[in-house]
Each structure stands twice: as C-alpha cells, then as structure tokens.
mmCIF file of C-alpha atoms in Angstrom:
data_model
loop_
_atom_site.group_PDB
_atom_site.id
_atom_site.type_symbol
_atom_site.label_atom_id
_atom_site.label_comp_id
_atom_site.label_asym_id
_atom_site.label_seq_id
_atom_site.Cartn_x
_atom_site.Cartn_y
_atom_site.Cartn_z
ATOM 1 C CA UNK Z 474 -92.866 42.313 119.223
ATOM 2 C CA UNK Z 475 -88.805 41.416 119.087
ATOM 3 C CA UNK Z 476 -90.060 37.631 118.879
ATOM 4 C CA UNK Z 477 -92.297 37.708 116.387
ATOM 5 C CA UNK Z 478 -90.467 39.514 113.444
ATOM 6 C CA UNK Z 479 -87.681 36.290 113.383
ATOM 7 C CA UNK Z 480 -90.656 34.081 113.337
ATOM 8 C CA UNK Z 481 -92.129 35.473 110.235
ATOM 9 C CA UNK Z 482 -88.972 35.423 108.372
ATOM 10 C CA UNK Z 483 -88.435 31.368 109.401
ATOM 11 C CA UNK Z 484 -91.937 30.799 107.713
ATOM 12 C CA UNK Z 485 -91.269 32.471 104.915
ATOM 13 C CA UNK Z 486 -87.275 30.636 103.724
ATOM 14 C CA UNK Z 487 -89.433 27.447 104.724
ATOM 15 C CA UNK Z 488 -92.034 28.359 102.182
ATOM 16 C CA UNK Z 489 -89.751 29.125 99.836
ATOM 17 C CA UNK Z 490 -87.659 25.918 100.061
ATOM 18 C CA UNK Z 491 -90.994 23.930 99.811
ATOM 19 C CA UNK Z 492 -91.725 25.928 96.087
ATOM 20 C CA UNK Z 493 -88.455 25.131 95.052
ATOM 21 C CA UNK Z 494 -88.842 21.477 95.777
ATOM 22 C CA UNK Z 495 -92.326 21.157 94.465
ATOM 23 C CA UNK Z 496 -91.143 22.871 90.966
ATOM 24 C CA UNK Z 497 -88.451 20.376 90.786
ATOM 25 C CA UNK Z 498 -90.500 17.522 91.087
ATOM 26 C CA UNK Z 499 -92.611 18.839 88.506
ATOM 27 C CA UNK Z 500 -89.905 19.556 85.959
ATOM 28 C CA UNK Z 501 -88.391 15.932 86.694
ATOM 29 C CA UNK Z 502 -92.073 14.189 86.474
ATOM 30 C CA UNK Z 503 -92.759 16.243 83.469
ATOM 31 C CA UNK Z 504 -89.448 15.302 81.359
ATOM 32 C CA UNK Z 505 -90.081 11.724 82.207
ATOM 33 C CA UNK Z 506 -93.594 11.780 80.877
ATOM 34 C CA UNK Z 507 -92.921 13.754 78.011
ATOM 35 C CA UNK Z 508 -90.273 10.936 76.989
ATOM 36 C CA UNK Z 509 -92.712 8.321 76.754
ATOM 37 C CA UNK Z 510 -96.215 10.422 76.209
ATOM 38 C CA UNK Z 511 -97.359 13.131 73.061
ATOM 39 C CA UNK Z 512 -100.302 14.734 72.275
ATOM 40 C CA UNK Z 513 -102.475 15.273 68.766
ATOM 41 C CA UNK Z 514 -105.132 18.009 68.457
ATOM 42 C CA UNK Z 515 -107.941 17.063 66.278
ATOM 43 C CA UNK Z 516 -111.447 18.215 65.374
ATOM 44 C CA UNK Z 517 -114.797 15.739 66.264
ATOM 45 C CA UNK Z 518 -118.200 15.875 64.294
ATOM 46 C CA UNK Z 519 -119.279 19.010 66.126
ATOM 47 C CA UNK Z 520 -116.496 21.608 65.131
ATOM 48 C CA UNK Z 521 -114.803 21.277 68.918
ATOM 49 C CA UNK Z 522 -111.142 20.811 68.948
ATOM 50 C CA UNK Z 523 -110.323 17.707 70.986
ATOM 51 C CA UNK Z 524 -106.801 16.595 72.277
ATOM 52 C CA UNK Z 525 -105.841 13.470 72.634
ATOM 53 C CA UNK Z 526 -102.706 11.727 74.131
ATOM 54 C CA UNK Z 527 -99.943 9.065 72.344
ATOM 55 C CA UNK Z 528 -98.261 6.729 74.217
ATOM 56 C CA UNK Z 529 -95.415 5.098 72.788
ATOM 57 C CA UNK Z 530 -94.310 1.486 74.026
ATOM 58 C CA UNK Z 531 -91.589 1.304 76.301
ATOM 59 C CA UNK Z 532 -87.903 1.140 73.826
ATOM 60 C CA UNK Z 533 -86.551 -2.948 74.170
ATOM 61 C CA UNK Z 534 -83.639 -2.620 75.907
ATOM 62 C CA UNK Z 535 -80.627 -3.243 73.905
ATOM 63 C CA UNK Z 536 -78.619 -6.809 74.096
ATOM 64 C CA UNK Z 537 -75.096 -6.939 74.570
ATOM 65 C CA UNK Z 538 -73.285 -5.597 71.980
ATOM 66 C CA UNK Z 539 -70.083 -7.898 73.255
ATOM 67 C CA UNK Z 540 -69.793 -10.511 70.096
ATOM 68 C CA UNK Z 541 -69.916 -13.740 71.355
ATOM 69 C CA UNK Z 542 -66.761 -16.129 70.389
ATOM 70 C CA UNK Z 543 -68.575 -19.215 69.831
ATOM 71 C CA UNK Z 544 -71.018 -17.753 67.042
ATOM 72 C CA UNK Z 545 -68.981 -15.081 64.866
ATOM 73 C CA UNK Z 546 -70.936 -12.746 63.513
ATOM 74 C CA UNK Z 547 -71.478 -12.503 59.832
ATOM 75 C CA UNK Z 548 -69.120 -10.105 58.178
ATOM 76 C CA UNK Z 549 -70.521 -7.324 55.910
ATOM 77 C CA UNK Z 550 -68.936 -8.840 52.957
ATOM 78 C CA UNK Z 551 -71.655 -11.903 53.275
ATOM 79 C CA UNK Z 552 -74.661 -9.665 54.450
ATOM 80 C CA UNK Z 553 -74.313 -7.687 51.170
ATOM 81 C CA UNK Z 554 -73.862 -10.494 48.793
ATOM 82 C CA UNK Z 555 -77.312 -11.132 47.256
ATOM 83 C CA UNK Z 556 -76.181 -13.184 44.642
ATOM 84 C CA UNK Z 557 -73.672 -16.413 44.217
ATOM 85 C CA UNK Z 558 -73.310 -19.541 41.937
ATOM 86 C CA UNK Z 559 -76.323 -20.913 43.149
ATOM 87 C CA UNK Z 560 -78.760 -18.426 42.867
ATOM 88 C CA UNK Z 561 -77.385 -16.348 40.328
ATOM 89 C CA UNK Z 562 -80.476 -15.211 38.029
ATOM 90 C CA UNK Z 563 -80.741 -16.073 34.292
ATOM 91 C CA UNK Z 564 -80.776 -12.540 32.257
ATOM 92 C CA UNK Z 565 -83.354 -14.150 29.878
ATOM 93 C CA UNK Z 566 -86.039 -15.452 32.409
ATOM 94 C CA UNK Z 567 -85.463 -12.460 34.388
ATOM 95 C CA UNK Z 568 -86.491 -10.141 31.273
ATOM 96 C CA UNK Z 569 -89.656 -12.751 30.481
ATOM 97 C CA UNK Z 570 -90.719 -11.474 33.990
ATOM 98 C CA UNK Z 571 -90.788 -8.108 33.365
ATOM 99 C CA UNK Z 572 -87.187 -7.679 35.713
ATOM 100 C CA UNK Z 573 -89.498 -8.228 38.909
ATOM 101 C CA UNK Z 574 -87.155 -11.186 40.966
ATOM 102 C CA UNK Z 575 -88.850 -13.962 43.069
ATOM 103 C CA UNK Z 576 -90.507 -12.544 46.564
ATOM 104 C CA UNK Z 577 -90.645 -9.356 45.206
ATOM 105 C CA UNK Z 578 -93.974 -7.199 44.427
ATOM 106 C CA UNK Z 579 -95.423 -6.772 41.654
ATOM 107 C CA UNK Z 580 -95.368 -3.292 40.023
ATOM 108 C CA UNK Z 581 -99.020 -1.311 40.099
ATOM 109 C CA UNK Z 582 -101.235 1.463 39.296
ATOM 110 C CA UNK Z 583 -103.274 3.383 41.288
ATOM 111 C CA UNK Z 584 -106.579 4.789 39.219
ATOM 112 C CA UNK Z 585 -109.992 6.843 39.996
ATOM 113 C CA UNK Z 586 -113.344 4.468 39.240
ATOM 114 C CA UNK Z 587 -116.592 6.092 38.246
ATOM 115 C CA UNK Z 588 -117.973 5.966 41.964
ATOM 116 C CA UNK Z 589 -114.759 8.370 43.110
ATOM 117 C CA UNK Z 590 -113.237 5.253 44.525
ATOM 118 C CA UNK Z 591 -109.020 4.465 44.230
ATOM 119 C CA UNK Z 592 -108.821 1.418 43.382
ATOM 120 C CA UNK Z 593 -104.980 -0.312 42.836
ATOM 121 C CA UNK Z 594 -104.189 -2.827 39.545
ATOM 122 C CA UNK Z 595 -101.327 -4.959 39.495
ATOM 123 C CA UNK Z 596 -99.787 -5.715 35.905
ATOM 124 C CA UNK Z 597 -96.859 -7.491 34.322
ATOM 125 C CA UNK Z 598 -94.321 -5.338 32.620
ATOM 126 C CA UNK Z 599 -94.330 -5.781 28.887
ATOM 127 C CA UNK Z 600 -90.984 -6.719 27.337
ATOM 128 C CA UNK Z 601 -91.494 -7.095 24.133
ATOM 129 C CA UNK Z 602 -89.242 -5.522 21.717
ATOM 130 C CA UNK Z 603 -91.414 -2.895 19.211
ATOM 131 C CA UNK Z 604 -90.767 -5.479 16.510
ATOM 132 C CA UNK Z 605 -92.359 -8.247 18.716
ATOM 133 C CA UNK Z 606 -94.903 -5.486 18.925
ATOM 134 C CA UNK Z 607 -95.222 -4.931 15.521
ATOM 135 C CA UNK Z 608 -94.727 -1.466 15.758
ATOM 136 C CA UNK Z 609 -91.958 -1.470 13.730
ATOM 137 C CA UNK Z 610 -90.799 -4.528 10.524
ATOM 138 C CA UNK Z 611 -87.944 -6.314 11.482
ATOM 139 C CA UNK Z 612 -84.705 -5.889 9.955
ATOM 140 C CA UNK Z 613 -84.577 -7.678 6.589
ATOM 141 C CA UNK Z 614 -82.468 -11.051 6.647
ATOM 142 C CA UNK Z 615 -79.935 -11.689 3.836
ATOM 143 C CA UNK Z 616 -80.428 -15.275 2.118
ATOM 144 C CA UNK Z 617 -77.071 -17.403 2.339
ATOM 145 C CA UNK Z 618 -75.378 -18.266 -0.377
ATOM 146 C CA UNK Z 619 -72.434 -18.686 -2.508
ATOM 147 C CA UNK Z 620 -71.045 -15.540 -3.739
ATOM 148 C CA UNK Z 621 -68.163 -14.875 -6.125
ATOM 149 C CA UNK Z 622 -66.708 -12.034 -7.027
ATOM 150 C CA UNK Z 623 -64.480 -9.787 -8.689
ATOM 151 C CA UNK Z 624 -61.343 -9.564 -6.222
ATOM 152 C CA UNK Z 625 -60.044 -6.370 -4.560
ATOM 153 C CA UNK Z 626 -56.459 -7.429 -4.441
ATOM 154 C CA UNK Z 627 -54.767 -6.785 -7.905
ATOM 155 C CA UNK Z 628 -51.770 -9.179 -7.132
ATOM 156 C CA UNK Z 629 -52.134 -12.778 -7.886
ATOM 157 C CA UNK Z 630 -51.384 -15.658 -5.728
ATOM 158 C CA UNK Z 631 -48.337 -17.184 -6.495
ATOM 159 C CA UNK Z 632 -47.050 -20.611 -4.910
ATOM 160 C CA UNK Z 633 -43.775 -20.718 -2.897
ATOM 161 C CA UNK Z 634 -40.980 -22.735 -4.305
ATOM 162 C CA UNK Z 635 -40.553 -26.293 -2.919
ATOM 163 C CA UNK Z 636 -44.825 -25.905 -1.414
ATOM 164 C CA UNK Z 637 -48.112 -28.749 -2.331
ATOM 165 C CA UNK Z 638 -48.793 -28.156 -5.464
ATOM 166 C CA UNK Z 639 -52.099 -29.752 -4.282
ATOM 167 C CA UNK Z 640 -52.248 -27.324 -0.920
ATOM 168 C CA UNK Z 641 -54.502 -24.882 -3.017
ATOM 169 C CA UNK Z 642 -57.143 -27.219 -4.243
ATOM 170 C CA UNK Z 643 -57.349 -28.790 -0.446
ATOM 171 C CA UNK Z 644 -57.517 -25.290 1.008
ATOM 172 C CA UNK Z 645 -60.137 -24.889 -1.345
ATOM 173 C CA UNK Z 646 -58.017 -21.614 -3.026
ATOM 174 C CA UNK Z 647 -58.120 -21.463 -7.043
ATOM 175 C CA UNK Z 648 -55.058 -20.524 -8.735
ATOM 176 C CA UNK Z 649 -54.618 -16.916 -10.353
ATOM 177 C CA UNK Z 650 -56.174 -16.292 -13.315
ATOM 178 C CA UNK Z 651 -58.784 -19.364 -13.509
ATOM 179 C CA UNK Z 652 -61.604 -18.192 -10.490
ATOM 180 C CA UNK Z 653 -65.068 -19.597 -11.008
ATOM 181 C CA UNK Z 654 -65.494 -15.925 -12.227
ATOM 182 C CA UNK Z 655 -63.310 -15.521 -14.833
ATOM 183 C CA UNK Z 656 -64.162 -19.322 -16.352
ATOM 184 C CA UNK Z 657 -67.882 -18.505 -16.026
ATOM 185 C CA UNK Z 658 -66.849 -14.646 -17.729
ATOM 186 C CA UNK Z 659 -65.188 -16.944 -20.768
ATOM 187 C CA UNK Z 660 -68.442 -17.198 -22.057
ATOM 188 C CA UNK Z 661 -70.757 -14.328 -21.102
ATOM 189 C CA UNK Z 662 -72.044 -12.227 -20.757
ATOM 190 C CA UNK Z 663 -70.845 -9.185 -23.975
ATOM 191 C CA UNK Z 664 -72.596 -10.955 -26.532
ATOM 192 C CA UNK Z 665 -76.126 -11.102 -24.712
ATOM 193 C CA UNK Z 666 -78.873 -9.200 -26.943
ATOM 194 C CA UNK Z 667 -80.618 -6.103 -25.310
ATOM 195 C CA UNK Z 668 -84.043 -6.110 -26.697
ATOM 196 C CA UNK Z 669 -85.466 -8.039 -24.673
ATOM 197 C CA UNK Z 670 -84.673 -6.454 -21.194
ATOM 198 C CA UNK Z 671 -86.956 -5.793 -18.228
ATOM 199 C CA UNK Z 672 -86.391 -2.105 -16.576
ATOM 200 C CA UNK Z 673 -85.940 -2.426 -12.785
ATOM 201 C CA UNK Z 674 -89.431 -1.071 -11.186
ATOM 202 C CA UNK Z 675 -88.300 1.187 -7.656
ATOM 203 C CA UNK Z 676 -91.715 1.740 -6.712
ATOM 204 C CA UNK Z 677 -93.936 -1.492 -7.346
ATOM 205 C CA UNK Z 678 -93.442 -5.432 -7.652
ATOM 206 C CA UNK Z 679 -92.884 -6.481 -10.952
ATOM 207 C CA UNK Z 680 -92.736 -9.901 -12.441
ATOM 208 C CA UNK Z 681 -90.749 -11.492 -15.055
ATOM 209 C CA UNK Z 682 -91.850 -15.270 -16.926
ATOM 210 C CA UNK Z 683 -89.049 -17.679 -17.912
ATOM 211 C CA UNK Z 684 -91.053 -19.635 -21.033
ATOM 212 C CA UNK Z 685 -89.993 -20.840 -23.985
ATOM 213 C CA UNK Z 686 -89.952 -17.479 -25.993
ATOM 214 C CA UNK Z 687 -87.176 -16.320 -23.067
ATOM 215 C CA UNK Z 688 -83.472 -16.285 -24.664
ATOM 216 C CA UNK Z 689 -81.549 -19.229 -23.514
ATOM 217 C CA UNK Z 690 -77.346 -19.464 -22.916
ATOM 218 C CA UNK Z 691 -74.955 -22.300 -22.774
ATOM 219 C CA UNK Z 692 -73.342 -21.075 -19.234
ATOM 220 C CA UNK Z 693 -70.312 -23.148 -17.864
ATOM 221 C CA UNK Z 694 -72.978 -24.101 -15.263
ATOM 222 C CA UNK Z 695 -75.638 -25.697 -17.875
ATOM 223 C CA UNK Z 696 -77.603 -24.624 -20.560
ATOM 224 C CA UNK Z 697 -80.766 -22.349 -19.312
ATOM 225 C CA UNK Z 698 -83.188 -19.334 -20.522
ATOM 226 C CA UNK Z 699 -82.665 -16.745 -19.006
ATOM 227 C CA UNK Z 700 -83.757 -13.017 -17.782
ATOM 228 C CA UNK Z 701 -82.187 -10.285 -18.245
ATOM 229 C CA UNK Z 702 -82.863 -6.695 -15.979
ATOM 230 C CA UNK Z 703 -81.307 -3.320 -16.206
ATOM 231 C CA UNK Z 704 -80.822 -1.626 -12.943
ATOM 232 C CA UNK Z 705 -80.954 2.110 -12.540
ATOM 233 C CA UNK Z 706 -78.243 4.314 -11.973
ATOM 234 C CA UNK Z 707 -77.455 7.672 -11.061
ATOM 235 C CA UNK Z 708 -75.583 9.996 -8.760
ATOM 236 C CA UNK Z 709 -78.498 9.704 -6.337
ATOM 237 C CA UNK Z 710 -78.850 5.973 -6.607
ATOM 238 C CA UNK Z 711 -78.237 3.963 -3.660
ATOM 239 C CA UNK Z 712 -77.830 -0.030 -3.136
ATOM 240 C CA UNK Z 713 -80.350 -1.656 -2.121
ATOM 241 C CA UNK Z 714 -81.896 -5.181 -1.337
ATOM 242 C CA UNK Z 715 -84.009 -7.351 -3.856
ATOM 243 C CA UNK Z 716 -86.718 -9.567 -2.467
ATOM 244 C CA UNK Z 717 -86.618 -12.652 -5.108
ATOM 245 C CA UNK Z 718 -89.600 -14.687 -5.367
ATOM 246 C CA UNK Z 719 -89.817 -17.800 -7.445
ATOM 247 C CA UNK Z 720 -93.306 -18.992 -7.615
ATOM 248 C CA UNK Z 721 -94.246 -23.043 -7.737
ATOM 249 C CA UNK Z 722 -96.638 -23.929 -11.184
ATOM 250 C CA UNK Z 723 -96.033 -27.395 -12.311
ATOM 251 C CA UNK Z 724 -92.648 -27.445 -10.861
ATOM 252 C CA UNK Z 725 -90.074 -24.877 -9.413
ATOM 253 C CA UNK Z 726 -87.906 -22.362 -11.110
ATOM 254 C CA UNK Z 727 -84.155 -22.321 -9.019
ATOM 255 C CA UNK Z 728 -82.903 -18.988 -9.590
ATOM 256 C CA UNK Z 729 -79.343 -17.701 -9.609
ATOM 257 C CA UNK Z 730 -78.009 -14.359 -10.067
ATOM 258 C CA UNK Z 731 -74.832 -12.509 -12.038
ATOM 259 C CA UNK Z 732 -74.979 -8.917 -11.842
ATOM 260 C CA UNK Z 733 -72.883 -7.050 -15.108
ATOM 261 C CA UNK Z 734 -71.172 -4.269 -15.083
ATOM 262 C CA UNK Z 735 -71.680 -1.391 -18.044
ATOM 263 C CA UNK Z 736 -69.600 -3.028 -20.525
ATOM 264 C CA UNK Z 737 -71.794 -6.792 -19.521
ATOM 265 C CA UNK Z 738 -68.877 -8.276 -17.823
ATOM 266 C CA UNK Z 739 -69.656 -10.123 -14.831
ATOM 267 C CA UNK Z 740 -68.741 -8.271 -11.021
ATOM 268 C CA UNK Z 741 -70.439 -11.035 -8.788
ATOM 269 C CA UNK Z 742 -72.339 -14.097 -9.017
ATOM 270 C CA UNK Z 743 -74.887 -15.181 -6.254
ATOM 271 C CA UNK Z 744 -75.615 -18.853 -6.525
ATOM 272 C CA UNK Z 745 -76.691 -21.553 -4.349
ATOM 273 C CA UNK Z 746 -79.270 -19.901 -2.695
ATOM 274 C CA UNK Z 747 -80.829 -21.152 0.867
ATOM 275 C CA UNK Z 748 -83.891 -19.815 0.065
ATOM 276 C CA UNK Z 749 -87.215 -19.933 2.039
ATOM 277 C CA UNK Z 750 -90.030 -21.794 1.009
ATOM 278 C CA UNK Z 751 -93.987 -20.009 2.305
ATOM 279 C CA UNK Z 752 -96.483 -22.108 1.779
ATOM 280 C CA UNK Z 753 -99.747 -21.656 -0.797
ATOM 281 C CA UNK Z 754 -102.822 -20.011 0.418
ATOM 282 C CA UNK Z 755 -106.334 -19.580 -1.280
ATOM 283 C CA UNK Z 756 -105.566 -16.506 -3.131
ATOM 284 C CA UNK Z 757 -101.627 -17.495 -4.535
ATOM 285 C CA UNK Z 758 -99.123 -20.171 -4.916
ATOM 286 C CA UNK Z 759 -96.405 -21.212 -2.765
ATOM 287 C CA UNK Z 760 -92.953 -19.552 -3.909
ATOM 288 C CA UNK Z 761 -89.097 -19.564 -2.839
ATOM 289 C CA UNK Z 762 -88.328 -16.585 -1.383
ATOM 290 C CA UNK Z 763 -84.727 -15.002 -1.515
ATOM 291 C CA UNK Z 764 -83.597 -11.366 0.010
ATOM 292 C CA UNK Z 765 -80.004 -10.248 -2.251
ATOM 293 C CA UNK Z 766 -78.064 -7.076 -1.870
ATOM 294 C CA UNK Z 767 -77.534 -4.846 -5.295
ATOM 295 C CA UNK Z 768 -74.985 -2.561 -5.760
ATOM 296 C CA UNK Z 769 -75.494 -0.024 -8.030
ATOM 297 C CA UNK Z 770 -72.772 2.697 -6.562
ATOM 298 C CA UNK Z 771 -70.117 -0.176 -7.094
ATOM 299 C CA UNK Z 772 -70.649 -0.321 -10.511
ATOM 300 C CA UNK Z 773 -73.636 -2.767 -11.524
ATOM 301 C CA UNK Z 774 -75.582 -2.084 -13.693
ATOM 302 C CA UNK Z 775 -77.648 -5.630 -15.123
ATOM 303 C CA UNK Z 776 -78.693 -8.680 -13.774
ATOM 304 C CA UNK Z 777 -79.132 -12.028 -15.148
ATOM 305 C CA UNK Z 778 -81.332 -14.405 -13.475
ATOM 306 C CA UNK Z 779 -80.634 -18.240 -14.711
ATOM 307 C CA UNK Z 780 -80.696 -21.692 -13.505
ATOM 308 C CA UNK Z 781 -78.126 -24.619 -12.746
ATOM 309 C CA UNK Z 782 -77.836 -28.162 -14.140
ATOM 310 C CA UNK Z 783 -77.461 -28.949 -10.876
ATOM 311 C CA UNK Z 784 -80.143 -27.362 -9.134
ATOM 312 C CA UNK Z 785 -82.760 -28.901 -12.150
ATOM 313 C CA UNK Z 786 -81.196 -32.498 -10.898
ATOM 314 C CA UNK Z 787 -83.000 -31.749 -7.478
ATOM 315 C CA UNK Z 788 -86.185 -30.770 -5.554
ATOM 316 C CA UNK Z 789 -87.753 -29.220 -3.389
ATOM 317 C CA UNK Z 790 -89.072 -30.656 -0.607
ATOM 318 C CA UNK Z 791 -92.163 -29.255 1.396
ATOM 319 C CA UNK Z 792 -94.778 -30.230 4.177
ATOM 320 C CA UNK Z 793 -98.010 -29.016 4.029
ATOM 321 C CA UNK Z 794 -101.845 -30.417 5.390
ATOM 322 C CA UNK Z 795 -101.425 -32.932 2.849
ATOM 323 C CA UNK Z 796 -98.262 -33.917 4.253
ATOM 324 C CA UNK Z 797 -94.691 -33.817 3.595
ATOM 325 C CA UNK Z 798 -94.173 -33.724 -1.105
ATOM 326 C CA UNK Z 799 -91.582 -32.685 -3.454
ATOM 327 C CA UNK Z 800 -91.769 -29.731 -5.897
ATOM 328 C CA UNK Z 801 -89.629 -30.886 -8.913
ATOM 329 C CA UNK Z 802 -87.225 -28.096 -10.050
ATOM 330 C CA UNK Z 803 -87.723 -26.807 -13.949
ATOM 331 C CA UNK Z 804 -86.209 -24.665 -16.362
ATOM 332 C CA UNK Z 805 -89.219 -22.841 -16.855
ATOM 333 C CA UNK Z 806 -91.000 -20.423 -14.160
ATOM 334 C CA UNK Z 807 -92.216 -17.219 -12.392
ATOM 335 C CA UNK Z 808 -90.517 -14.773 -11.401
ATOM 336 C CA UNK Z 809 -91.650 -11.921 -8.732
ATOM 337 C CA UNK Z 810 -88.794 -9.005 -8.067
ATOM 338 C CA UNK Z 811 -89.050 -5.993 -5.592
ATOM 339 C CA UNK Z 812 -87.275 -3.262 -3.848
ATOM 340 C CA UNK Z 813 -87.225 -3.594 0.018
ATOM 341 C CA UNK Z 814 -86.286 -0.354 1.567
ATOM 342 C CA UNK Z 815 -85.019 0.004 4.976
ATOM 343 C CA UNK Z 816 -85.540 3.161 7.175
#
C-alpha cells in the first residue's frame, strides 16, 4: 500500500505534462492556419447554412529593399510628374474630348431596362457652351467703324515751340478747333426741317425709304437725302443697340450715322461701317447688316442716316450660287431699324 500511492501521483504530473503539450501544439497549429485560412457562412438552395473555407495565397516574399548603386532609383520628384514639354496636353483638344485624357475611361451610366436588367452606357461629355446650344442668343457684336466724337477734354492741343509743324497730320492728330466734327457741324445739322421725322419704334421693326420725295443735304461728305429719327427720352430711358439693315433693290443704300443732340448739333458720327452682308432667300432680299450703340442718357436725342460720295464711288461685292457679283452702291434705298435688347 506505501508503494502504490507514489505511483499514482507519477501518472498523474505525467498526464498532466502530456495536456499541456498537446494544447500547445494546438494553439501553435491553430495560429498558423488561421494566418493563411478563413471561413464564410452561407445559405444553399435548401435553407441549410453551409460553411465554407478561404484560402489565401501564400504573401511573395519581399526583395531587398537595399537600393542597388548601379540602377538609382527614380526619385519621387519624377514618379509624380505626369506632365512635361512633350506631352503637355492642349486645353482646347482636351475640352473637345469632354476633359477625358488618352488611356483613360470613358465616363458612364448605369440604367434599369424594361426586362429588370442593369445595363451600363458609355457617352461623351457635352461641351458645348449654352449658346452653342442655343439655349441662350449670343452676345450681340458691335459693327467696326469710324467714330467721331465730341471730346471729353475741354483743353485744346497746343504745339510745343520749336516741334513738326507736320508731326500732327503724320500722327494722324487734327489741330484744335478744326476736328472732322466741328467742319462736318459747319453745316448741319440746326437748320434741318422737323416734319418729316420718323419716331423711334421700342417694341417692333420699323422701316424707313430713302426716295426721291426724302429731304436731301449738301454734307461736307457729299450731297445725299437723307432720314431723319427722333429717339426717345426719359428718366427711365436707357442706351441701347440699333440693328441697321440696308436692304439690296436695284443697287445698295451705304448708310452712315450722326446722332444730334436737343438743340440738332452733332455729338458723334458713325461712318465707315464694316457691315455684314446675309444673303437673299425666297421670301426677302439680301441686306447689309450693321449693330450701333445709342445713347440716349448722354444726351442724344436724333439721328440722321445719310450716305458718302465716297461710299456711292464703290460696291459691294458678294458670292452667291450664281457666283461671286457686285451690288452697285446708290443714293436711294431701304432702310430696316430695330431695338436689340440684351438680358
């Protein structure tokens, strides 16, 4: 009985020391597979909840991170840089393509179909402005021209002592006192007649016929019948731009402009016109077409619309399906006026 009691306890340390070595082994074999292996719980066609095991490919191992002095490696400086002189993108042909660069992807949409289906559409971004669009006019373009006008300045120009006295007329500058204003002003416009004046027409096109019966001047520019407009005024009034049309019948009607003031004394003169020139269709006639400024808050308050010597001694010169023809220019015409307003 003594013998047997130190045997028992032997057996059981040595089955103790075996547990603790057989958990070990577990825990190590179980960290090692749980490293590389997962699970996912899912349910089959029967309702049963299955489990099924991931496993992920062994990590690469990693290469020397040592750099190696025969092959620098790139700096970050040159790994950022998308862009240099060579392949710089143009702004314009980038915008034509909707700002989608070469080798990227296109942009999509994702949409339902009738059947339930989603279905994916690629497009091209639209980059047209809204007046490309036509949802909105464009901005209305002033004609060029030649414009003189009353001056600003009330000092005169006077010529230094000793200077050209031909260094004005190169610079193109006139003297004090004898602008193309003033000498055209000699003459007109105080003693024009006011019975036969048009009204300016805000709301509607209006047109005006230079004939025969139309009162005629001797301007310093040529003799010419003329028309003659009163523009409205008013505390409310605001300037505005006048779309000029001068329609072609048996010849073409050149129009120039002077805008008067109250007392019919000439503020600005708008001559020389680079007018545009739209073609006939079936249902009118070709015209000249002309957009001037008016400025009734600065103190005009008439406009005469006359013709050049000079611009009867030319033509105009057009190309149509018939081909390229002259319009000759005459002192006689139609006239079609109207009030463009800008939002």
């Amino acid at each position: 009985m003594s013998n047997s009691r130190p045997l028992h306890r032997g057996a059981h340390i040595a089955s103790l020391t075996l547990a603790v070595v057989l958990l070990a082994g577990c825990q190590g074999s179980g960290g090692t597979s749980s490293s590389r292996e997962g699970y996912f719980t899912w349910v089959d066609d029967q309702g049963r909840v299955q489990h099924s095991r991931i496993i992920r490919e062994p990590e690469p191992e990693t290469e020397d991170p040592r750099p190696d002095p025969g092959h620098p490696s790139p700096s970050a400086s040159d790994e950022d840089a998308e862009f240099n002189l060579e392949n710089y993108p143009d702004g314009n042909e980038l915008e034509r393509r909707g700002y989608v660069r070469p080798g990227e992807p296109q942009p999509y949409f994702t949409w339902q179909d009738a059947d339930g289906n989603i279905r994916t559409s690629y497009y091209q971004p639209d980059t047209r402005s809204d007046v490309e669009k036509g949802r909105i006019k464009p901005p209305v373009q002033l004609t060029p021209a030649s414009i003189y006008q009353r001056s600003d300045s009330p000092d005169p120009v006077v010529e230094r002592e000793g200077g050209d006295p031909d260094a004005f007329a190169i610079l193109g500058v006139e003297a004090a006192g004898d602008s193309f204003l003033e000498r055209w002003a000699e003459n007109c416009c105080e003693a024009f007649g006011r019975g036969d004046v048009e009204d300016w027409h805000s709301d509607r096109e209006f047109g005006l016929t230079v004939d025969d019966s139309s009162p005629a001047h001797s301007f310093i520019t040529g003799h010419s019948h003329y028309r003659l407009v009163r523009i409205p005024a008013g505390a409310g009034r605001r300037d505005f731009i006048m779309r000029l049309r001068s329609f072609a019948r048996e010849g073409m009607f050149v129009p120039s402009v002077a805008f008067l003031d109250v007392a019919m004394k000439p503020v600005r003169i708008v001559t020389d016109l680079v007018a545009d020139y739209v073609p006939e269709t079936w249902h009118r006639r070709g015209y000249l077409e002309s957009f001037i400024p008016v400025f009734p808050g600065h103190g005009e308050r008439w406009m005469v619309i006359f013709t050049r010597d000079e611009d009867l001694r030319g033509q105009t010169v057009i190309e149509d399906k018939r081909g390229p023809r002259a319009i000759e220019h005459s002192r006689l015409g139609e006239l079609g006026l109207a009030e463009i307003r800008e939002r």
